[in-house]
Coordinates of C-alpha atoms and ligand atoms in Angstrom, one line a residue:
M659 CA -9.4 -1.9 2.5
C660 CA -11.7 -2.0 5.5
G661 CA -10.1 -1.7 9.5
I662 CA -11.5 -4.6 11.2
V663 CA -10.5 -4.9 15.1
G664 CA -11.6 -7.3 17.1
Y665 CA -10.5 -7.8 21.2
V666 CA -11.2 -10.2 24.0
G667 CA -10.1 -9.9 27.3
G668 CA -10.1 -8.5 31.3
D669 CA -10.1 -4.6 29.5
E670 CA -13.6 -3.0 28.4
A671 CA -13.5 -3.5 24.6
L672 CA -15.1 -0.1 23.3
P673 CA -11.4 1.7 24.0
V674 CA -9.3 -0.7 22.6
L675 CA -11.8 -1.0 19.5
L676 CA -11.8 3.0 18.6
D677 CA -7.9 3.0 19.2
G678 CA -7.8 0.2 16.8
M679 CA -9.5 1.7 14.4
R680 CA -7.9 4.8 14.7
K681 CA -5.0 3.1 13.6
L682 CA -6.7 1.5 10.6
E683 CA -8.5 4.3 9.4
Y684 CA -6.8 4.7 6.5
R685 CA -7.7 1.6 5.6
G686 CA -11.3 3.1 4.6
Y687 CA -12.9 5.9 6.2
D688 CA -16.6 6.1 4.6
S689 CA -18.5 5.0 8.0
A690 CA -17.8 3.4 10.8
G691 CA -19.3 1.0 13.5
V692 CA -18.8 -1.2 16.5
A693 CA -20.7 -4.3 18.3
V694 CA -19.8 -5.1 22.4
V695 CA -21.1 -8.4 23.7
A696 CA -22.9 -8.3 27.2
D697 CA -25.7 -10.2 29.0
G698 CA -26.5 -12.1 26.0
D699 CA -26.8 -9.1 23.7
I700 CA -24.4 -7.9 21.7
G701 CA -24.6 -4.0 21.7
V702 CA -24.4 -2.1 18.4
V703 CA -23.4 1.6 17.3
R704 CA -23.1 2.3 13.5
K705 CA -22.3 6.1 12.1
A706 CA -21.1 7.3 8.4
G707 CA -18.5 9.2 7.9
H708 CA -15.4 9.3 9.6
L709 CA -14.3 7.4 12.9
Q710 CA -14.8 10.8 14.5
A711 CA -18.4 11.1 13.8
L712 CA -18.6 7.4 15.3
V713 CA -16.7 8.2 18.7
D714 CA -19.6 11.8 18.5
E715 CA -22.5 9.0 18.3
L716 CA -20.9 7.3 21.1
G717 CA -21.0 10.2 23.5
A718 CA -21.2 9.3 26.6
T719 CA -22.4 5.6 25.5
S720 CA -20.2 3.4 27.0
L721 CA -20.9 -0.2 25.7
P722 CA -19.9 -1.7 28.3
G723 CA -18.4 -5.1 28.2
S724 CA -15.2 -7.2 27.7
L725 CA -15.6 -8.7 24.0
G726 CA -16.4 -6.3 20.4
I727 CA -14.8 -5.8 17.0
G728 CA -14.8 -3.1 14.9
H729 CA -14.7 -1.9 11.6
T730 CA -14.1 0.9 9.1
R731 CA -15.4 0.4 5.9
W732 CA -14.7 1.5 2.2
A733 CA -17.5 1.0 0.9
T734 CA -18.0 -1.4 -2.1
H735 CA -21.7 -2.7 -2.2
G736 CA -24.2 -0.2 -1.1
A737 CA -23.5 3.8 -0.4
P738 CA -21.4 4.8 2.7
T739 CA -24.9 5.5 5.0
D740 CA -25.5 4.6 8.8
L741 CA -27.5 1.3 8.1
N742 CA -24.7 -0.2 5.3
A743 CA -21.6 0.7 7.9
H744 CA -20.8 -2.6 10.0
P745 CA -21.2 -4.4 11.9
H746 CA -24.3 -6.3 10.5
R747 CA -26.1 -8.1 12.5
D748 CA -28.6 -11.5 12.6
C749 CA -32.4 -11.4 12.4
S750 CA -32.2 -11.6 16.2
G751 CA -29.4 -9.6 16.8
K752 CA -27.6 -12.3 18.2
V753 CA -24.9 -12.7 16.1
A754 CA -22.4 -9.5 14.5
V755 CA -20.0 -10.1 11.3
V756 CA -17.6 -7.1 10.1
H757 CA -16.1 -8.0 6.4
N758 CA -13.1 -6.8 4.2
G759 CA -14.1 -8.0 0.7
I760 CA -16.5 -8.6 -1.8
I761 CA -19.1 -11.9 -1.4
E762 CA -19.7 -12.1 -5.0
N763 CA -22.5 -14.7 -5.0
H764 CA -24.3 -12.2 -2.1
D765 CA -27.3 -12.3 -4.2
S766 CA -28.0 -15.5 -4.7
I767 CA -28.2 -16.0 -1.0
R768 CA -29.9 -13.1 0.1
A769 CA -32.7 -14.2 -2.3
G770 CA -32.7 -18.0 -0.3
L771 CA -32.4 -16.4 2.4
R772 CA -35.6 -14.0 2.2
S773 CA -37.2 -16.7 0.7
Q774 CA -36.7 -18.6 4.8
G775 CA -38.1 -15.6 6.1
H776 CA -34.6 -13.3 7.3
K777 CA -35.4 -10.0 7.3
L778 CA -32.1 -8.0 5.6
T779 CA -31.7 -4.5 6.3
S780 CA -29.1 -3.2 4.4
D781 CA -27.4 -3.2 0.8
T782 CA -24.4 -5.1 1.8
D783 CA -23.0 -8.6 0.5
T784 CA -21.9 -8.8 4.2
E785 CA -24.8 -8.9 5.7
V786 CA -25.7 -12.5 4.6
V787 CA -23.3 -13.8 6.6
A788 CA -24.5 -12.8 9.7
H789 CA -28.0 -14.3 8.5
L790 CA -26.4 -17.8 7.6
I791 CA -24.0 -18.1 10.3
E792 CA -27.8 -17.7 12.1
S793 CA -29.4 -20.2 10.2
I794 CA -26.8 -22.8 10.7
L795 CA -26.9 -21.8 14.9
A796 CA -30.5 -22.4 14.6
A797 CA -30.6 -25.8 13.3
E798 CA -27.5 -27.2 14.7
S799 CA -26.4 -27.2 18.1
C800 CA -22.4 -26.2 16.7
S801 CA -19.6 -23.6 18.3
L802 CA -19.8 -20.0 16.6
R803 CA -16.6 -21.0 15.1
E804 CA -18.4 -24.1 13.1
A805 CA -21.2 -22.0 12.0
V806 CA -18.7 -19.7 10.4
Q807 CA -16.9 -22.5 8.6
G808 CA -20.6 -23.7 7.2
A809 CA -21.8 -20.6 6.3
I810 CA -18.3 -19.5 4.5
E811 CA -18.6 -22.8 2.6
K812 CA -22.0 -21.1 0.7
L813 CA -19.4 -18.1 0.1
E814 CA -17.6 -16.8 -3.3
G815 CA -15.3 -13.9 -3.4
A816 CA -12.6 -12.6 -1.5
F817 CA -13.2 -11.9 2.3
A818 CA -11.6 -11.4 6.0
L819 CA -14.7 -12.2 8.4
V820 CA -14.6 -11.1 12.0
C821 CA -17.6 -12.7 13.8
V822 CA -19.1 -12.9 17.4
A823 CA -22.0 -14.6 18.7
A824 CA -24.1 -13.3 22.3
G825 CA -24.0 -17.0 23.0
E826 CA -20.4 -17.4 22.7
P827 CA -19.3 -14.4 25.1
D828 CA -16.0 -15.6 25.7
C829 CA -14.8 -16.1 21.9
I830 CA -13.9 -14.2 18.2
V831 CA -14.0 -15.9 15.1
A832 CA -12.2 -15.2 12.3
A833 CA -12.0 -15.9 8.7
R834 CA -9.7 -15.5 5.5
Q835 CA -10.1 -16.1 2.1
E836 CA -7.9 -13.7 0.1
A837 CA -8.2 -10.7 2.3
P838 CA -5.5 -10.0 5.4
I839 CA -6.5 -11.0 8.8
I840 CA -4.1 -11.3 11.7
V841 CA -4.5 -12.7 15.0
G842 CA -2.5 -12.5 18.6
A843 CA -2.9 -13.6 22.4
A844 CA -1.0 -12.2 25.1
D845 CA -1.6 -12.4 28.5
G846 CA -5.2 -12.4 30.0
M847 CA -6.5 -11.0 26.1
G848 CA -7.1 -11.9 22.0
I849 CA -6.9 -9.4 19.6
V850 CA -7.6 -9.5 15.6
A851 CA -7.0 -7.1 13.3
S852 CA -6.4 -6.0 9.2
G853 CA -3.8 -4.4 9.6
I854 CA -0.2 -4.6 12.3
P855 CA -0.5 -0.8 13.5
A856 CA -3.8 -2.3 15.5
L857 CA -2.1 -4.5 17.0
L858 CA 1.3 -3.4 18.4
A859 CA 0.4 -1.9 20.9
Y860 CA -0.3 -5.8 22.9
T861 CA 1.7 -8.2 21.3
R862 CA 4.6 -8.5 18.3
N863 CA 3.9 -12.0 17.7
V864 CA 1.2 -12.1 15.7
T865 CA -0.1 -14.6 13.4
P866 CA -1.8 -13.8 9.8
L867 CA -3.9 -16.6 8.9
D868 CA -2.9 -18.1 5.7
D869 CA -5.9 -18.5 3.2
R870 CA -8.5 -21.0 4.1
Q871 CA -8.4 -20.6 7.6
I872 CA -10.6 -20.1 10.9
A873 CA -9.4 -18.8 13.9
E874 CA -11.3 -18.9 17.1
V875 CA -9.4 -16.0 19.2
R876 CA -10.2 -15.9 22.8
A877 CA -8.4 -14.4 26.0
G878 CA -4.9 -15.6 26.3
S879 CA -5.2 -18.3 23.6
V880 CA -5.6 -18.8 19.6
R881 CA -6.2 -21.6 17.8
I882 CA -5.9 -22.1 13.9
F883 CA -8.4 -24.4 11.5
D884 CA -8.7 -25.4 8.3
F885 CA -11.7 -24.4 6.2
E886 CA -12.5 -28.5 6.4
G887 CA -12.2 -27.9 10.3
R888 CA -9.3 -29.7 10.8
E889 CA -6.9 -27.9 13.7
Q890 CA -3.4 -26.1 12.1
S891 CA -0.7 -25.2 13.8
V892 CA -0.4 -22.1 14.7
E893 CA 2.8 -20.1 13.0
T894 CA 4.1 -16.6 14.2
V895 CA 5.8 -13.5 13.1
M896 CA 7.6 -11.1 15.2
V897 CA 6.8 -7.7 14.2
E898 CA 9.8 -5.3 14.9
W899 CA 8.1 -1.4 14.1
S900 CA 7.7 0.7 16.7
L901 CA 4.9 1.6 18.9
D902 CA 5.6 5.9 18.4
A903 CA 5.7 4.6 14.3
A904 CA 2.1 4.4 14.3
E905 CA 1.5 8.2 15.2
K906 CA 1.6 11.3 14.2
G907 CA 4.5 12.3 16.1
G908 CA 3.6 16.1 16.8
Y909 CA 2.9 16.1 12.8
E910 CA 0.4 17.5 11.2
D911 CA -0.5 14.9 9.5
F912 CA 0.7 11.1 8.9
M913 CA 1.7 12.2 4.8
L914 CA 4.0 15.0 6.6
K915 CA 6.1 12.9 8.9
E916 CA 6.6 10.3 6.9
I917 CA 8.0 12.2 4.2
F918 CA 10.5 13.3 6.8
E919 CA 11.2 9.8 8.2
Q920 CA 12.2 9.1 4.4
P921 CA 16.7 8.8 5.1
A922 CA 15.9 6.6 7.8
A923 CA 13.6 4.4 5.8
L924 CA 16.4 4.3 3.4
R925 CA 18.7 4.1 5.6
D926 CA 16.9 0.4 7.1
T927 CA 16.8 -0.1 3.9
M928 CA 20.3 -0.7 2.4
R929 CA 22.0 -1.5 5.6
E930 CA 22.2 -5.2 5.9
R931 CA 22.5 -5.0 2.2
F932 CA 25.8 -3.1 2.1
R933 CA 26.7 -4.7 4.8
S934 CA 30.7 -5.6 2.9
L935 CA 32.1 -3.1 2.0
G936 CA 31.9 -2.7 -2.2
K937 CA 29.4 -4.9 -2.9
V938 CA 25.5 -5.9 -2.3
T939 CA 24.6 -8.7 0.3
L940 CA 21.6 -10.1 -0.6
D941 CA 20.8 -13.3 2.6
E942 CA 17.1 -13.5 0.7
V943 CA 17.8 -13.9 -3.0
H944 CA 18.6 -18.1 -2.5
W945 CA 19.1 -18.6 -6.1
S946 CA 22.9 -19.3 -7.3
T947 CA 24.5 -17.4 -9.6
E948 CA 24.6 -20.1 -12.3
E949 CA 20.2 -19.9 -11.8
L950 CA 20.7 -15.9 -12.3
A951 CA 23.2 -16.7 -14.6
R952 CA 20.1 -18.0 -16.8
I953 CA 17.3 -15.2 -15.9
T954 CA 16.9 -14.0 -19.9
K955 CA 13.9 -11.6 -19.2
I956 CA 12.7 -9.5 -15.9
V957 CA 9.0 -8.7 -15.9
V958 CA 7.7 -6.0 -12.9
V959 CA 3.9 -6.4 -11.9
A960 CA 2.5 -3.5 -9.2
C961 CA -0.2 -0.7 -9.3
G962 CA 0.4 2.3 -8.4
T963 CA 3.2 4.2 -7.0
S964 CA 5.0 1.0 -6.8
Y965 CA 3.8 0.4 -10.4
H966 CA 6.0 3.8 -10.5
A967 CA 8.9 2.2 -8.4
G968 CA 9.0 -0.7 -10.9
M969 CA 9.2 2.0 -13.8
M970 CA 12.6 3.8 -12.5
A971 CA 13.7 0.0 -11.5
K972 CA 13.1 -1.0 -15.2
H973 CA 16.0 2.0 -15.9
S974 CA 18.6 0.5 -13.5
I975 CA 18.0 -3.1 -13.7
E976 CA 18.5 -2.5 -17.5
H977 CA 21.1 -0.5 -18.1
W978 CA 23.2 -2.2 -15.1
T979 CA 22.4 -6.2 -16.0
R980 CA 22.1 -5.9 -19.6
I981 CA 18.8 -7.9 -18.8
P982 CA 15.3 -7.0 -20.7
V983 CA 12.6 -5.7 -18.9
E984 CA 9.3 -5.5 -19.4
L985 CA 6.9 -3.6 -16.9
D986 CA 3.4 -4.1 -16.4
L987 CA 0.7 -2.9 -14.2
A988 CA -0.4 -6.2 -12.2
S989 CA -4.0 -5.9 -13.1
E990 CA -3.6 -5.8 -16.9
F991 CA -0.8 -8.6 -16.5
R992 CA -2.2 -11.8 -16.2
Y993 CA -4.9 -10.8 -19.2
R994 CA -2.4 -10.7 -21.7
D995 CA -1.4 -13.6 -22.3
P996 CA 2.1 -12.9 -21.4
V997 CA 4.9 -15.1 -22.4
L998 CA 6.9 -16.4 -19.5
D999 CA 9.5 -19.3 -18.2
E1000 CA 11.4 -20.7 -15.7
H1001 CA 14.0 -18.3 -16.9
S1002 CA 12.1 -15.4 -16.6
L1003 CA 12.5 -13.4 -13.4
V1004 CA 9.1 -11.5 -11.9
I1005 CA 9.6 -8.9 -9.6
G1006 CA 5.9 -8.0 -7.6
I1007 CA 6.0 -4.7 -5.8
A1008 CA 3.3 -4.1 -3.4
Q1009 CA 3.9 -1.9 0.2
S1010 CA 1.4 -3.4 1.6
G1011 CA 1.7 -6.7 0.3
E1012 CA -2.1 -7.1 -0.1
T1013 CA -3.0 -5.5 -3.7
A1014 CA -5.1 -8.0 -5.1
D1015 CA -3.9 -7.4 -8.6
T1016 CA -0.7 -7.7 -7.6
L1017 CA -1.4 -10.5 -6.2
A1018 CA -2.9 -12.6 -8.5
A1019 CA 0.0 -11.5 -11.5
I1020 CA 2.9 -13.0 -9.2
R1021 CA 0.3 -16.8 -8.2
F1022 CA 0.3 -16.3 -12.4
A1023 CA 3.6 -15.9 -12.9
R1024 CA 4.2 -18.6 -10.5
R1025 CA 2.0 -21.1 -12.5
M1026 CA 3.7 -19.9 -15.5
G1027 CA 6.6 -21.3 -14.3
A1028 CA 8.8 -17.9 -13.9
K1029 CA 11.5 -17.4 -10.6
V1030 CA 9.3 -14.8 -8.4
V1031 CA 10.3 -11.7 -6.1
A1032 CA 8.2 -9.8 -4.0
V1033 CA 9.0 -6.5 -2.9
T1034 CA 6.9 -5.3 0.5
N1035 CA 6.9 -3.3 3.7
V1036 CA 4.9 -5.8 5.7
V1037 CA 6.5 -8.8 7.9
G1038 CA 3.9 -11.7 7.6
S1039 CA 1.2 -9.4 4.2
S1040 CA -0.3 -12.2 1.7
I1041 CA 2.7 -11.5 -1.0
T1042 CA 5.4 -13.0 1.3
R1043 CA 3.2 -16.2 1.0
D1044 CA 3.4 -16.3 -2.9
A1045 CA 6.9 -15.6 -3.7
D1046 CA 10.3 -17.4 -4.0
A1047 CA 11.9 -14.6 -2.7
I1048 CA 11.3 -11.7 -0.5
L1049 CA 13.2 -8.7 -0.5
F1050 CA 11.4 -6.2 2.6
T1051 CA 12.0 -2.6 2.5
H1052 CA 12.3 -1.3 6.0
A1053 CA 9.9 2.2 6.0
G1054 CA 8.1 1.1 9.0
P1055 CA 4.1 1.4 9.1
E1056 CA 3.1 4.0 6.7
I1057 CA -0.2 5.5 7.7
A1058 CA -0.6 8.3 5.3
V1059 CA -3.2 6.5 2.2
A1060 CA -0.4 8.8 -0.7
G1061 CA 2.8 6.4 -1.3
T1062 CA 5.6 8.4 0.4
K1063 CA 8.0 7.0 2.5
T1064 CA 7.8 3.5 1.2
F1065 CA 8.2 4.4 -2.5
L1066 CA 11.6 5.4 -2.0
A1067 CA 12.3 2.3 0.7
Q1068 CA 11.1 0.3 -3.3
L1069 CA 13.2 2.5 -5.2
A1070 CA 16.7 1.3 -2.7
A1071 CA 15.4 -2.3 -2.7
L1072 CA 15.0 -2.4 -6.5
N1073 CA 18.7 -0.5 -7.3
I1074 CA 19.6 -3.2 -4.3
L1075 CA 18.0 -6.2 -6.4
A1076 CA 19.5 -4.6 -9.4
L1077 CA 23.1 -4.1 -8.5
Y1078 CA 23.0 -7.5 -7.1
L1079 CA 22.4 -9.2 -9.7
A1080 CA 24.9 -6.9 -11.8
Q1081 CA 27.5 -8.2 -9.4
E1082 CA 26.2 -11.8 -9.4
R1083 CA 26.4 -11.8 -13.1
G1084 CA 29.4 -9.6 -13.5
S1085 CA 27.4 -7.1 -16.1
M1086 CA 29.0 -4.7 -14.2
P1087 CA 32.7 -3.7 -13.3
P1088 CA 33.4 -4.6 -9.6
A1089 CA 34.6 -0.7 -9.0
K1090 CA 31.5 0.6 -10.5
I1091 CA 29.4 -1.3 -8.3
A1092 CA 30.9 0.2 -5.4
E1093 CA 31.1 3.6 -6.5
T1094 CA 27.2 3.3 -7.0
I1095 CA 26.6 1.5 -3.4
D1096 CA 28.6 4.6 -2.3
A1097 CA 26.1 7.0 -4.0
M1098 CA 23.5 5.6 -2.5
R1099 CA 24.8 5.7 1.3
A1100 CA 24.8 9.3 1.0
L1101 CA 21.3 9.4 -0.1
P1102 CA 19.7 9.9 3.2
E1103 CA 21.6 12.8 3.9
Q1104 CA 20.8 14.2 0.4
V1105 CA 16.9 14.1 1.4
D1106 CA 17.5 16.1 4.3
E1107 CA 18.8 18.6 2.0
V1108 CA 15.6 18.0 0.2
L1109 CA 13.9 18.3 3.0
A1110 CA 15.3 21.9 4.6
A1111 CA 13.2 23.5 1.4
Q1112 CA 10.2 22.8 2.6
G1113 CA 9.4 26.9 3.4
E1114 CA 10.1 27.5 -0.7
I1115 CA 8.1 24.6 -1.3
N1116 CA 5.4 25.9 1.1
R1117 CA 5.3 29.1 -0.8
A1118 CA 5.5 28.0 -4.3
A1119 CA 2.0 25.4 -3.2
K1120 CA 0.4 28.8 -2.4
R1121 CA 0.6 30.3 -5.6
Y1122 CA -0.4 27.0 -7.6
A1123 CA -2.8 25.6 -5.7
G1124 CA -5.7 27.2 -7.6
A1125 CA -4.7 25.6 -10.8
R1126 CA -6.8 23.1 -12.4
D1127 CA -4.9 21.0 -14.3
F1128 CA -1.0 20.3 -13.9
L1129 CA 1.1 19.1 -15.8
Y1130 CA 4.5 17.1 -15.4
I1131 CA 7.4 16.1 -17.8
G1132 CA 10.7 14.4 -17.4
R1133 CA 13.0 11.8 -20.0
G1134 CA 14.6 8.5 -19.3
V1135 CA 13.5 8.6 -15.3
G1136 CA 13.1 11.4 -14.9
M1137 CA 9.9 10.6 -16.7
T1138 CA 9.3 8.2 -13.8
V1139 CA 9.6 11.0 -11.3
A1140 CA 7.1 13.0 -13.4
M1141 CA 3.8 10.2 -13.3
E1142 CA 5.0 9.7 -9.6
G1143 CA 4.7 13.4 -9.0
A1144 CA 1.4 13.9 -10.7
L1145 CA -0.2 10.6 -9.2
K1146 CA 0.8 12.4 -5.7
L1147 CA -1.1 15.4 -7.0
K1148 CA -3.9 14.3 -8.5
E1149 CA -4.7 11.7 -5.0
I1150 CA -4.5 14.2 -2.7
S1151 CA -5.6 17.5 -3.6
Y1152 CA -7.9 16.9 -6.5
I1153 CA -6.0 18.4 -9.2
H1154 CA -6.0 17.1 -12.9
A1155 CA -2.4 16.1 -13.2
E1156 CA -0.7 14.3 -15.8
G1157 CA 2.8 12.5 -15.9
Y1158 CA 4.4 12.6 -19.6
A1159 CA 7.4 11.4 -21.3
A1160 CA 8.8 15.4 -22.3
G1161 CA 9.7 14.0 -25.7
E1162 CA 6.0 12.9 -25.9
L1163 CA 4.0 16.4 -25.2
K1164 CA 4.0 17.0 -28.4
H1165 CA 2.2 14.6 -29.9
G1166 CA -0.8 15.7 -28.2
A1167 CA -0.8 16.4 -24.9
I1168 CA 0.4 20.2 -25.3
A1169 CA -2.9 21.1 -26.4
L1170 CA -3.3 20.9 -23.0
V1171 CA -1.1 23.7 -22.0
E1172 CA -2.2 27.2 -21.8
P1173 CA -1.3 30.7 -19.8
G1174 CA -2.0 29.7 -15.9
V1175 CA -1.4 25.5 -16.4
P1176 CA 1.6 25.2 -14.8
V1177 CA 4.4 22.5 -15.8
V1178 CA 6.8 20.5 -13.8
A1179 CA 9.8 19.3 -15.4
I1180 CA 12.6 17.5 -14.2
L1181 CA 15.7 18.1 -15.1
T1182 CA 18.2 16.3 -12.9
G1183 CA 20.1 13.4 -14.0
V1184 CA 19.6 14.1 -18.2
S1185 CA 22.6 15.2 -19.0
P1186 CA 22.7 13.6 -22.8
L1187 CA 18.9 15.2 -22.8
Y1188 CA 19.2 18.0 -20.8
D1189 CA 19.5 20.3 -24.2
K1190 CA 16.2 18.8 -25.0
M1191 CA 14.6 19.2 -22.4
L1192 CA 15.5 22.8 -22.2
A1193 CA 13.6 23.2 -25.4
N1194 CA 10.1 21.1 -23.9
V1195 CA 10.5 23.9 -20.9
E1196 CA 10.6 26.7 -23.8
E1197 CA 8.0 25.3 -25.6
V1198 CA 5.5 25.0 -22.9
R1199 CA 6.7 28.5 -21.9
A1200 CA 5.8 29.6 -25.2
R1201 CA 2.4 28.4 -24.8
G1202 CA 1.6 30.4 -21.7
A1203 CA 2.8 27.6 -19.6
E1204 CA 3.9 28.5 -15.5
T1205 CA 7.0 26.4 -15.1
I1206 CA 8.2 24.3 -12.0
L1207 CA 11.6 23.1 -12.8
V1208 CA 13.3 20.8 -10.4
A1209 CA 17.0 21.3 -10.9
H1210 CA 20.7 20.8 -9.3
P1211 CA 22.3 23.9 -7.8
G1212 CA 23.7 26.0 -10.5
D1213 CA 22.1 25.2 -13.1
E1214 CA 21.4 29.1 -14.3
R1215 CA 19.8 28.5 -17.7
A1216 CA 17.5 26.5 -15.4
R1217 CA 16.8 29.3 -13.7
S1218 CA 16.2 31.7 -16.4
L1219 CA 13.5 29.6 -17.6
A1220 CA 11.9 29.0 -14.1
N1221 CA 8.9 30.3 -11.9
E1222 CA 10.0 28.4 -9.9
L1223 CA 12.8 26.6 -9.1
F1224 CA 13.5 24.0 -6.4
E1225 CA 17.0 22.7 -6.3
V1226 CA 17.7 18.6 -5.5
P1227 CA 21.7 17.5 -4.8
I1228 CA 23.5 16.1 -7.7
T1229 CA 23.8 11.9 -7.7
K1230 CA 24.1 9.1 -10.3
P1231 CA 21.6 9.7 -12.7
L1232 CA 19.8 6.7 -11.8
L1233 CA 19.3 7.5 -8.5
T1234 CA 18.0 11.0 -9.3
P1235 CA 14.1 9.4 -9.0
V1236 CA 15.0 9.1 -5.1
L1237 CA 16.1 13.3 -4.3
D1238 CA 13.6 14.2 -6.6
T1239 CA 10.2 12.5 -6.0
V1240 CA 10.9 14.2 -2.4
T1241 CA 10.5 17.9 -3.6
L1242 CA 6.6 17.0 -5.4
Q1243 CA 5.6 14.7 -2.4
L1244 CA 6.1 18.2 -0.4
L1245 CA 4.9 20.2 -3.3
A1246 CA 1.4 17.9 -3.1
Y1247 CA 1.2 17.6 0.0
F1248 CA 1.2 21.8 0.6
I1249 CA -0.9 22.1 -2.4
A1250 CA -3.4 19.8 -0.1
K1251 CA -3.3 21.2 2.8
E1252 CA -3.4 25.3 0.7
K1253 CA -7.0 23.7 -0.8
G1254 CA -8.0 22.7 3.1
L1255 CA -7.9 18.6 2.4
S1256 CA -6.6 15.9 4.3
P1257 CA -4.0 14.7 2.5
D1258 CA -3.9 11.3 5.0
K1259 CA -7.4 10.6 4.0
P1260 CA -8.1 11.5 0.4
R1261 CA -11.6 10.5 -1.1
N1262 CA -12.3 7.3 -2.5
L1263 CA -9.0 5.6 -1.8
A1264 CA -8.0 3.3 0.5
K1265 CA -4.1 2.3 1.9
S1266 CA -4.2 -1.0 1.0
V1267 CA -6.7 -2.6 -2.2
T1268 CA -7.7 -5.8 -1.4
V1269 CA -10.3 -6.0 -4.3
E1270 CA -9.4 -6.4 -8.0
Ligands
AGP16 C1 -0.1 5.6 -3.4 O1 0.1 6.7 -2.9 C2 -1.2 5.3 -4.2 N1 -2.3 5.2 -2.9 C3 -1.8 3.7 -4.3 O2 -1.5 4.0 -6.1 C4 -0.8 2.2 -4.3 O3 0.5 3.0 -4.7 C5 -1.3 0.9 -5.2 O4 -2.6 1.2 -4.1 C6 -0.1 0.0 -4.7 O5 -0.5 -0.3 -3.4 P1 0.5 -1.3 -3.2 O6 2.4 -0.8 -3.1 O7 0.3 -1.6 -1.6 O8 0.2 -2.8 -3.7

């Protein structure tokens, strides 16, 4: 949540800040602001609304200076107004701070600062930090970094803070406690950001700060300290994402581009893991076959779309390995007193690698002695430090808030892990593993076939964009698809939608069905349950629902019951979510477009949820 950028170097800071903020706007877009240091002063411009509102406000103002910070906000404390937009300053206007996270004890700090005569002007938790730094700089002769260190001693909560001071016009200070911040330096410049896309144009060697670290970033140099002021070694990771990947590349929206990038995301996620004929190679999983054989249960923890990927994984892991799988929302997991031991394997899934609940869940699991595998798309993200093994998805940067290509890549990674466990534990005949690998390898081309139906799906979207409620129903892995389809529609079109187990419908939700309610039903990959699914479709039709069916080509029974029918190619039943989901992503996208909404920046949401 919140996009943060800082720049120091030989060029004008403002264009670099705005470019980085544009790349990180997906992290928060209710207000934006910049602060540029020059001539012993800090120029600040802030504006409520999307980044464009700030750009309009800046107009011809150039805010000259070669050191600055910028912020796009996702509000936690204080409404999204000009006054609450970051950067926040101290009384003198000589210190400016941007922040992502929540400072839990800001009320008591604020009261203390007020009693000392400080004038705080916003409703945010962040502003106190600027005033704390001001107090320390006034009382002691110290550097900005030392003042930030002193200020954060007083803070409770999670934060990524980036600070500048008029008195130190060559240095940016960044600090991290449980919220991501990355720093980098190249020839003659230093850069700080809350997400990789903002740094890509300048450097690919980046240093994600660890918890309780402070960075001092200057043109061409980075120094790292711990919260006690001891200098640390600077460790860099190499980012392979291409610069173009964070651009729209001719598509109207990032979401549409990312939907169309899914065949590549699948190929890139599978390539190395399927390099040996008929076998799964997972270099990332270092446990011995004996250790893997001792696993007695698997627990999957995740949020939102990643949770739906976990729901799908439960089916394939249990079917292929016969290991029982529990599935938990990460926000619930550690509060329910789960039973875990050293024979438990916990899989934490987070495309961003920064979701606070998922991080807390896997840390808890490790403390309980469980083995932890993380599935993530972001190199250097927090989850990569908290897991025993990391399974990267190779989807490239995902900018649209709604997860699409990262979800498909997660499905691939989780199926790879399931097959690997089956292979190592001998629970699946090698021929079956080889056959499943072949089916997975065919998926990218099959996704292309689904994408080719975009015109038809767009036409149907126009027909249903006026609906108030949608129901999505499925059985088995089809239920996963229904849940994910409903989430996509809700988040970008603001239409109420529920994903439901088709068999459960008549126990309550069928009361919602009335003439005009569209019901999306997943009829693929359910062979033993196909007749039951059709019966459920008949039931909703009998109550006046309009049916949108996802079925395999040539399914005439489905066609006879469909107001709209979308065909997806045949694959193995457990792999059908990969194909079905693409249809429903396009349906949600086109409905949002028909309603004139911006699918990339849905209201109230942020791409990376770094607070609980
Ligand atoms: C996806 O469309 C949503 N924006 C959201 O549910 C997301 O999946 C969730 O916040 C989890 O994110 P993560 O994968 O980064 O943990």
